[in-house]
CSV table of C-alpha atoms in Angstrom, one decimal:
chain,number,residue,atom,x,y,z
P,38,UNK,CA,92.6,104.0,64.1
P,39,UNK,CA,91.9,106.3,67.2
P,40,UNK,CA,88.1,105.1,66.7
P,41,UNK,CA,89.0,102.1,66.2
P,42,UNK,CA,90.6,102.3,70.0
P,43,UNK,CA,87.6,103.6,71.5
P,44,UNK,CA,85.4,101.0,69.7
P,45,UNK,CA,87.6,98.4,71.2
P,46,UNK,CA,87.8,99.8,74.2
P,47,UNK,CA,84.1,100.1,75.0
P,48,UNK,CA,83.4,96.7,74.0
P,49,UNK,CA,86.4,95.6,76.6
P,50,UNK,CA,84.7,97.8,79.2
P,51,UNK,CA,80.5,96.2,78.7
P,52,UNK,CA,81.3,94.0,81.3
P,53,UNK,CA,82.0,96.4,83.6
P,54,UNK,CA,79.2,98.3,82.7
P,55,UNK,CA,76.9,95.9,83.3
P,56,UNK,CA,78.4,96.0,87.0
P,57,UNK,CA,78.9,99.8,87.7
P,58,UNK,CA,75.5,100.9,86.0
P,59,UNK,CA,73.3,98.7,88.4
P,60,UNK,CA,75.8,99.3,91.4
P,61,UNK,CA,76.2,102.8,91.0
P,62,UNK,CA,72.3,103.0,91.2
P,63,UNK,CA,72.1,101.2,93.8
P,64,UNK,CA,74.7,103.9,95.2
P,65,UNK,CA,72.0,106.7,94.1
P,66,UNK,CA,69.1,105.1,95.3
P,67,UNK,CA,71.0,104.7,98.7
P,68,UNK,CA,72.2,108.0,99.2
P,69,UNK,CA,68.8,109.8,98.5
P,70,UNK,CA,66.5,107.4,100.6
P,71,UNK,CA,69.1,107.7,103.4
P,72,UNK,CA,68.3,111.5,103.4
P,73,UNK,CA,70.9,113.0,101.4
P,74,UNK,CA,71.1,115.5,99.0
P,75,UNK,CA,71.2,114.9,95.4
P,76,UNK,CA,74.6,115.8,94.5
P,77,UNK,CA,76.4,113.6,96.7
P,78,UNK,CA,76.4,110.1,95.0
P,79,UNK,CA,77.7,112.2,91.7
P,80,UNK,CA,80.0,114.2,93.3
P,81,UNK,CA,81.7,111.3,95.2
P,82,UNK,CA,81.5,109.0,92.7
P,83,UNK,CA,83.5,111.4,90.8
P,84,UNK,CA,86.0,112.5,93.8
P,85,UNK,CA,86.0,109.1,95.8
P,86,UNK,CA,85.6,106.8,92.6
P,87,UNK,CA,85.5,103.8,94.6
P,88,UNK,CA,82.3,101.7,95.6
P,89,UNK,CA,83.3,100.0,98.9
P,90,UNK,CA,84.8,103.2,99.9
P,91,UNK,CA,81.4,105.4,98.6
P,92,UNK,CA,79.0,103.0,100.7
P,93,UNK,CA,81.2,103.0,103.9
P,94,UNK,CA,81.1,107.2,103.7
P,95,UNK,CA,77.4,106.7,103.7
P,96,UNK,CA,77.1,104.9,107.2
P,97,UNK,CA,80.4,107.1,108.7
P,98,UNK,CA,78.1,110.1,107.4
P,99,UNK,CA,74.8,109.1,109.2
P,100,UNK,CA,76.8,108.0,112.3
P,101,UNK,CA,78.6,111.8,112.0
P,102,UNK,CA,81.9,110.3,112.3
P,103,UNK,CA,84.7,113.3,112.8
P,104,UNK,CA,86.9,113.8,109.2
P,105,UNK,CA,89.9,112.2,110.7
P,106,UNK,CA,87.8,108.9,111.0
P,107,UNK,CA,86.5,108.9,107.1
P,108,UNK,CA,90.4,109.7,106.3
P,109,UNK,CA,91.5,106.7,107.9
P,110,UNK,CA,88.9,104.4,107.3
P,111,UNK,CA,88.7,104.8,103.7
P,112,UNK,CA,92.6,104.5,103.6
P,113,UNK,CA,92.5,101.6,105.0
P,114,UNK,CA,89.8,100.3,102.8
P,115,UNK,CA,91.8,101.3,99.7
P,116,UNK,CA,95.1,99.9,100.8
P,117,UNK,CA,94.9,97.2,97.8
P,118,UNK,CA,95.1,99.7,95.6
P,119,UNK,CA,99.1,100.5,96.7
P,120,UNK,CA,99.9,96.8,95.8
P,121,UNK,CA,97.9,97.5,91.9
P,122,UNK,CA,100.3,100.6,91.7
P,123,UNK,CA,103.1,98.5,92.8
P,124,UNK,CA,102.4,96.5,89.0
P,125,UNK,CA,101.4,99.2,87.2
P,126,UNK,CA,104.4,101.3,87.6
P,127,UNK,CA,106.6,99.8,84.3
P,128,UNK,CA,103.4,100.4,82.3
P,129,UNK,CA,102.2,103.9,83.1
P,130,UNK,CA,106.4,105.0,83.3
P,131,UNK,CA,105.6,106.6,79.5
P,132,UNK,CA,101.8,107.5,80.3
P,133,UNK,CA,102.8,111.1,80.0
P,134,UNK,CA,99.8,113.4,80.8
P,135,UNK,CA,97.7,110.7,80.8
P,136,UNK,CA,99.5,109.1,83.9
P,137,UNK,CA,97.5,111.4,86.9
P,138,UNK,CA,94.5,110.3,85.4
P,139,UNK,CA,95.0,107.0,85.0
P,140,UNK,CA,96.2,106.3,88.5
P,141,UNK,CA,93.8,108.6,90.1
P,142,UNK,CA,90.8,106.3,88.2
P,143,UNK,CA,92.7,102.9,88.5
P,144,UNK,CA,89.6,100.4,90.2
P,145,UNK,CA,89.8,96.8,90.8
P,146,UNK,CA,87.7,96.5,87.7
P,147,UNK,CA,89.6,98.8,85.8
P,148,UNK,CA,93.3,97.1,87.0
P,149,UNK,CA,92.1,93.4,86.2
P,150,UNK,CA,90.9,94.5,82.3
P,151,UNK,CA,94.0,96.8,81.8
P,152,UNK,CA,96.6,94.0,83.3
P,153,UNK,CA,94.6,90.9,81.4
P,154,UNK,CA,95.6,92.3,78.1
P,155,UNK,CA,99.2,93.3,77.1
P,156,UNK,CA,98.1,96.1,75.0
P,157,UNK,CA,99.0,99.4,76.1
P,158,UNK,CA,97.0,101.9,73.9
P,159,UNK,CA,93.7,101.5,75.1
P,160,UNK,CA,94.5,102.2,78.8
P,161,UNK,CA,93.1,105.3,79.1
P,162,UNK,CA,89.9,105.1,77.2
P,163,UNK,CA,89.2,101.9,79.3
P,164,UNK,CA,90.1,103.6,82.2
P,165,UNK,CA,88.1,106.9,81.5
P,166,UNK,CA,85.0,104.5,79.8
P,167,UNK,CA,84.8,102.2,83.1
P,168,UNK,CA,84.7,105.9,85.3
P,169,UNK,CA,81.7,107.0,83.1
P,170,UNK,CA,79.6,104.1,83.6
P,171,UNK,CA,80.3,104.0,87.3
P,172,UNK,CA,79.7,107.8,87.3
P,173,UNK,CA,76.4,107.1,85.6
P,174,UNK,CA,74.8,104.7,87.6
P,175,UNK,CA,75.5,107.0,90.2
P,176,UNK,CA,73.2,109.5,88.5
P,177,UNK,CA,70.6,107.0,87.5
P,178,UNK,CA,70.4,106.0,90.7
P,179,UNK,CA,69.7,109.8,92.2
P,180,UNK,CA,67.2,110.6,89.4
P,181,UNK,CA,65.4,107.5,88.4
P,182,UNK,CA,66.1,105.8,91.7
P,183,UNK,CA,62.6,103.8,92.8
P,184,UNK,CA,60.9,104.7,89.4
P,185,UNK,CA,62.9,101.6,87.5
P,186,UNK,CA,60.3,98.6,86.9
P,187,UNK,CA,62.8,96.2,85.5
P,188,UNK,CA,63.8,93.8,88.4
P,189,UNK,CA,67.8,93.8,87.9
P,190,UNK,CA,68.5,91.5,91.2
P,191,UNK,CA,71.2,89.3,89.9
P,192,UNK,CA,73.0,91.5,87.6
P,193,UNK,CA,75.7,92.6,89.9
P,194,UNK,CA,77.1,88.5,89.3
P,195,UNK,CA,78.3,90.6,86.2
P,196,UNK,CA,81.6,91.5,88.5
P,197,UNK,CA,81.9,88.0,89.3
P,198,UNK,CA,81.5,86.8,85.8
P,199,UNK,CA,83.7,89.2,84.7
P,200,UNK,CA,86.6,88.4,87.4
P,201,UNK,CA,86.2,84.8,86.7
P,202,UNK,CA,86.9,85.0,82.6
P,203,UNK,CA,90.0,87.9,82.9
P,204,UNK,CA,91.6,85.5,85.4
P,205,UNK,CA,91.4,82.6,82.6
P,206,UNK,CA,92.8,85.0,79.9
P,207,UNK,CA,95.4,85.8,81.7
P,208,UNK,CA,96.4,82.7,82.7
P,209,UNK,CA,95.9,81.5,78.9
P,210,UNK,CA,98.6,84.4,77.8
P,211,UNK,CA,101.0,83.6,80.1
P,212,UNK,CA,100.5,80.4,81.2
P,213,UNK,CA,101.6,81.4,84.7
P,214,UNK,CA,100.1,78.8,87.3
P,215,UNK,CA,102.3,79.7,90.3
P,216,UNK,CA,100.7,83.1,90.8
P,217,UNK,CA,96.9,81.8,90.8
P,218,UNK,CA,98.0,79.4,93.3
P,219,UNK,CA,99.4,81.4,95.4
P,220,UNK,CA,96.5,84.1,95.3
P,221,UNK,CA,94.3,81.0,95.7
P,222,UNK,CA,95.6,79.7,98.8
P,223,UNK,CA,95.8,83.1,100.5
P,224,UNK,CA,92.3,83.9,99.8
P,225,UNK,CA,91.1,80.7,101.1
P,226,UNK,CA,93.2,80.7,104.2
P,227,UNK,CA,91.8,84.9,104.7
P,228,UNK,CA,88.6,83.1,103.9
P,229,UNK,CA,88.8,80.5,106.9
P,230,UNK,CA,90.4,82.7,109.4
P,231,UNK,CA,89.4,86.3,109.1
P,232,UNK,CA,86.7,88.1,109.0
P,233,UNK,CA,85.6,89.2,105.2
P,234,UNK,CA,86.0,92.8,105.5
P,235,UNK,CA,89.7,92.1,105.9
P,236,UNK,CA,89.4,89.5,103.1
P,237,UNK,CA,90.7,91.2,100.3
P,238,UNK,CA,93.4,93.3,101.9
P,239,UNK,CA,94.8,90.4,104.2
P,240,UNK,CA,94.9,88.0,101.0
P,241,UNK,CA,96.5,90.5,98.9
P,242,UNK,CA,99.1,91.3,101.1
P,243,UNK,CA,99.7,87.5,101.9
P,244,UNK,CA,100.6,86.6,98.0
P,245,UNK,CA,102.4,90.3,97.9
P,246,UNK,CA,104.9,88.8,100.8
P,247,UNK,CA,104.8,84.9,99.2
P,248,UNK,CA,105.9,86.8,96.0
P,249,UNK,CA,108.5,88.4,97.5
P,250,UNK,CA,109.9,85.3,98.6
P,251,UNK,CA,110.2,84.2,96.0
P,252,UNK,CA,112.1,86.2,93.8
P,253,UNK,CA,114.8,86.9,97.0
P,254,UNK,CA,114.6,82.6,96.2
P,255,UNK,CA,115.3,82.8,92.9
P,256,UNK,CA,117.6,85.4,93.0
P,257,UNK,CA,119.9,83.9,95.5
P,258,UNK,CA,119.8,81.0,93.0
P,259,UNK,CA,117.5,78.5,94.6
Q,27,UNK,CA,72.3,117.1,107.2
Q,28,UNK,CA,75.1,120.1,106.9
Q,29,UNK,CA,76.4,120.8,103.8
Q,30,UNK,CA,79.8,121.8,104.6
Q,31,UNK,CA,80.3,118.7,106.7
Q,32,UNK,CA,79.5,116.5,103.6
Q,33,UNK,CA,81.6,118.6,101.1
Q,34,UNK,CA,84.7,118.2,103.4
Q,35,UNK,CA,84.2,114.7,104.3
Q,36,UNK,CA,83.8,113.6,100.6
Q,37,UNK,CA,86.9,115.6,99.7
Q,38,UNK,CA,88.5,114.1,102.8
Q,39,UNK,CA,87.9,110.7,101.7
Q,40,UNK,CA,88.6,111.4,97.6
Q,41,UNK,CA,92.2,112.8,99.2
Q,42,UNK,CA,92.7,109.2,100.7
Q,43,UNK,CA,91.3,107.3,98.1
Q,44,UNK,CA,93.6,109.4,96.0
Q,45,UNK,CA,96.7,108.5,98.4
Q,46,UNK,CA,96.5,105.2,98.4
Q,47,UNK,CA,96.3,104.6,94.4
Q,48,UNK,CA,99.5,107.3,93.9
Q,49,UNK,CA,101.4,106.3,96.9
Q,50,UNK,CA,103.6,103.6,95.0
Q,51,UNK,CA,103.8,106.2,91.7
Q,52,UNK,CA,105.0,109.3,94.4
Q,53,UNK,CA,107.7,107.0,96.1
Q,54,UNK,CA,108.7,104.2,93.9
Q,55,UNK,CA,108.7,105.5,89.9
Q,56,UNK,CA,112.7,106.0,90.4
Q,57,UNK,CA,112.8,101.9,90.9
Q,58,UNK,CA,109.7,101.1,87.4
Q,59,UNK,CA,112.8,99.5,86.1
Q,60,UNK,CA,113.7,97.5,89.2
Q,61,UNK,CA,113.9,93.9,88.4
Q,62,UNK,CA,111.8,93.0,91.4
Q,63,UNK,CA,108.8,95.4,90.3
Q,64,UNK,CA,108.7,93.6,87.1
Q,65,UNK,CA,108.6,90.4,88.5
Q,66,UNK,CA,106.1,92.0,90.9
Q,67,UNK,CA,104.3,93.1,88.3
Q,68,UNK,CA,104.1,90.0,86.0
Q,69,UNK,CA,103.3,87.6,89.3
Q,70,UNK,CA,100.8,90.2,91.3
Q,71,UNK,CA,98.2,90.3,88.6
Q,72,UNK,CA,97.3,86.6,88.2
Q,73,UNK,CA,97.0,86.5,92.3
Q,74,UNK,CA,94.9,89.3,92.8
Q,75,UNK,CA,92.7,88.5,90.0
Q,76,UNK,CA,92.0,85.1,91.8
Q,77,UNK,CA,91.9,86.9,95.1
Q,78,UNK,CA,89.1,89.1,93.6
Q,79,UNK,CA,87.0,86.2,92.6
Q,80,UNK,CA,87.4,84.3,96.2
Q,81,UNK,CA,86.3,87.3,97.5
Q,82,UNK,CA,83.2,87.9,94.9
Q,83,UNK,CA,82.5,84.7,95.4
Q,84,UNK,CA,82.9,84.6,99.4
Q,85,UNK,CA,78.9,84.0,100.4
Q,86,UNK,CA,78.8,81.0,98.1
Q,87,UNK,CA,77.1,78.0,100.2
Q,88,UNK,CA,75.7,75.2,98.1
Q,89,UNK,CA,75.0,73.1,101.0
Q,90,UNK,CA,74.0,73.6,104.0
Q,91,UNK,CA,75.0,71.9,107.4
Q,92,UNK,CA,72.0,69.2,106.9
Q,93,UNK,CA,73.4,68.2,103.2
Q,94,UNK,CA,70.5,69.8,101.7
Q,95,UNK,CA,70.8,72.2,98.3
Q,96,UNK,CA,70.9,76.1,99.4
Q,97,UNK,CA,67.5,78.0,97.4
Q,98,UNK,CA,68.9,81.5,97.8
Q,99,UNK,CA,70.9,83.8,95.8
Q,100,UNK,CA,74.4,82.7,97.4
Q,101,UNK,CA,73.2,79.0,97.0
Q,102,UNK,CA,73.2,76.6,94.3
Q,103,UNK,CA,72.3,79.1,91.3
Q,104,UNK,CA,75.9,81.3,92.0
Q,105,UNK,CA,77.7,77.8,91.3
Q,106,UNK,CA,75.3,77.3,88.5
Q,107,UNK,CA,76.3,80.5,86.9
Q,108,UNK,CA,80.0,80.6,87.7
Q,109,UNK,CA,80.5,77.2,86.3
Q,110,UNK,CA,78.6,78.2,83.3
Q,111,UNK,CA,80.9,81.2,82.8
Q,112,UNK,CA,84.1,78.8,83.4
Q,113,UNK,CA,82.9,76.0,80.8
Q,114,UNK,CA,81.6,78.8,78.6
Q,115,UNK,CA,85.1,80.7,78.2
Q,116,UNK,CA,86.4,77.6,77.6
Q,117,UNK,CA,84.8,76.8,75.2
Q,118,UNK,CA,84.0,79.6,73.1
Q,119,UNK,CA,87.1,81.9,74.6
Q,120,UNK,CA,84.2,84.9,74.0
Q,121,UNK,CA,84.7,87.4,77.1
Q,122,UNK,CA,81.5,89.1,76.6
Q,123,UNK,CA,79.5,86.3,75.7
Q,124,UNK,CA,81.0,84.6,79.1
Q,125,UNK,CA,79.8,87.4,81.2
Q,126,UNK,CA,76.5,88.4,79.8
Q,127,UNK,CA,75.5,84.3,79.3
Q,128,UNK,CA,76.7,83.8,82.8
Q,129,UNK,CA,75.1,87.0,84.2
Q,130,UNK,CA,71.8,86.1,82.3
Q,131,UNK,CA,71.8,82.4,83.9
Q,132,UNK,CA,72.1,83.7,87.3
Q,133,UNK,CA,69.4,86.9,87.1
Q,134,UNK,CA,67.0,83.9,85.4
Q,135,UNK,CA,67.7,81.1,88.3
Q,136,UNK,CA,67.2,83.4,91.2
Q,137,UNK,CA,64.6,85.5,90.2
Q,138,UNK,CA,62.6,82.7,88.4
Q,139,UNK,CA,63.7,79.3,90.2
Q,140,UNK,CA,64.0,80.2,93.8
């Protein structure tokens, strides 16, 4: 049964490996041409787990930005991640030990695959599976880094793919249209008017607010 | 490049990264049962998953301001391949066959047909 789980699980999670191998090299290869040591694409990619956050360290690093500056930078980077918390909070309630882990390693890839399916069991080894591959690409990256032969421009459209197909299973479970509009609009409108590193956190917190509105409507009745 | 400086600034920036995944579990597990976090949590998903592919698919321009077809990676072969994902899923309702089909159309078209 439990393999069962993991087989499941890592089949769920190929998608995502196809994104986080190739990106995390990318990562590597970064890191060590910009003049860094080795160990840190591993080391953040285990500590920092996050890609946009990772490659922004890189720059803040070479410009010597003060500590204070990465804090705050990265937070604000990573402020989506309050509003997948914000949904995840009925599911991991009965996590148990596994609940620090799975919100320390919760990912936009990881949140979309975990809130696409209604099953509850494999969380964890998706969650632990999708941190291993990002982890190592990471490692590829630093080790292999220039060697690799095999042109794999185009394979980060994986992501893309792979957003694209979760948001059509989920809207095929529960036939909710309301949301997708909602996010659609947003983005679009953050798409028009801002510029895109804002993009994700702006929309988010646009649909977040729309959302809100409208269950203080339906709860007044309307 | 001092290694001290790195070590803290990667620890500094896991601690935020860190802060802002637990920040609704520290101060908002009393409400899980809340009625408005499970409406939250049934309507966020479906938006942010859309959001996420606006945003992956942000540099998309098929045409350019003279009406002509776009020949580069963000051009015509990223519709190409996300339309072939979307018909693909569809149809066969295969995640993994969507994303590696639609992931092998667009690494053929722009390293091939560009």
């Amino acid at each position: 049964m439990s393999s069962l789980n993991w087989q499941q699980s890592f089949i769920k999670t190929l998608p995502v490996m196809l994104g986080y191998i190739p990106l995390g090299i990318a990562f590597g290869v970064l890191s060590v041409q910009m003049g860094f040591p080795w160990w840190l694409a591993p080391v953040s990619s285990i500590a920092i787990y996050s890609g946009a956050s990772q490659f922004l360290i890189l720059s803040l690093f070479a410009s010597g930005a003060s500590l204070s500056a990465i804090f705050i930078a990265v937070f604000l980077l990573s402020t989506r991640h309050i509003f997948y918390g914000l949904s995840l909070l009925s599911r991991y309630k009965d996590a148990g030990r596994k609940k620090p882990y799975l919100i320390y390693a919760l990912t936009d890839e990881t949140y979309s695959l975990l809130t696409s399916s209604p099953d509850r069991d494999t969380d964890f080894k998706i969650t632990i599976l999708n941190h291993s591959w990002w982890f190592s690409g990471s490692v590829i990256g630093v080790v292999i880094g220039s060697l690799i032969n095999f042109d794999s421009s185009g394979m980060e459209f994986a992501l893309t793919a792979l957003f694209i197909v979760l948001t059509i299973e989920l809207y095929s479970n529960n036939k909710a249209l309301k949301p997708l509009v909602t996010g659609l609009v947003c983005a679009l409108l953050a798409l028009l008017f801002l510029p895109s590193q804002h993009l994700l956190l702006a929309a988010i917190s646009a649909a977040s607010i729309v959302i809100l509105f409208e269950y203080v409507r339906a709860k007044n009745g309307h | 490049m001092d290694t001290s400086y790195l070590l803290l600034g990667i620890g500094v920036a896991g601690l935020s990264s860190i802060l802002s995944r637990a920040l609704p579990f520290i101060f908002l597990s009393r409400f899980a049962n809340a009625p408005l976090l499970h409406f939250l949590g049934k309507q966020l998903p479906g938006a942010i998953l859309i959001i996420l592919v606006v945003y992956s698919l942000q540099d998309l321009s098929v045409i350019n301001s003279n009406f002509e077809l776009v020949n580069s990676a963000n051009g015509w072969p990223l519709l190409v391949a996300s339309l072939t994902v979307v018909l693909l899923h569809f149809w066969r309702r295969n995640t993994l066959l969507s994303i590696l089909l639609g992931t092998g159309t667009y690494m053929f078209l722009i390293q091939y047909c560009l």
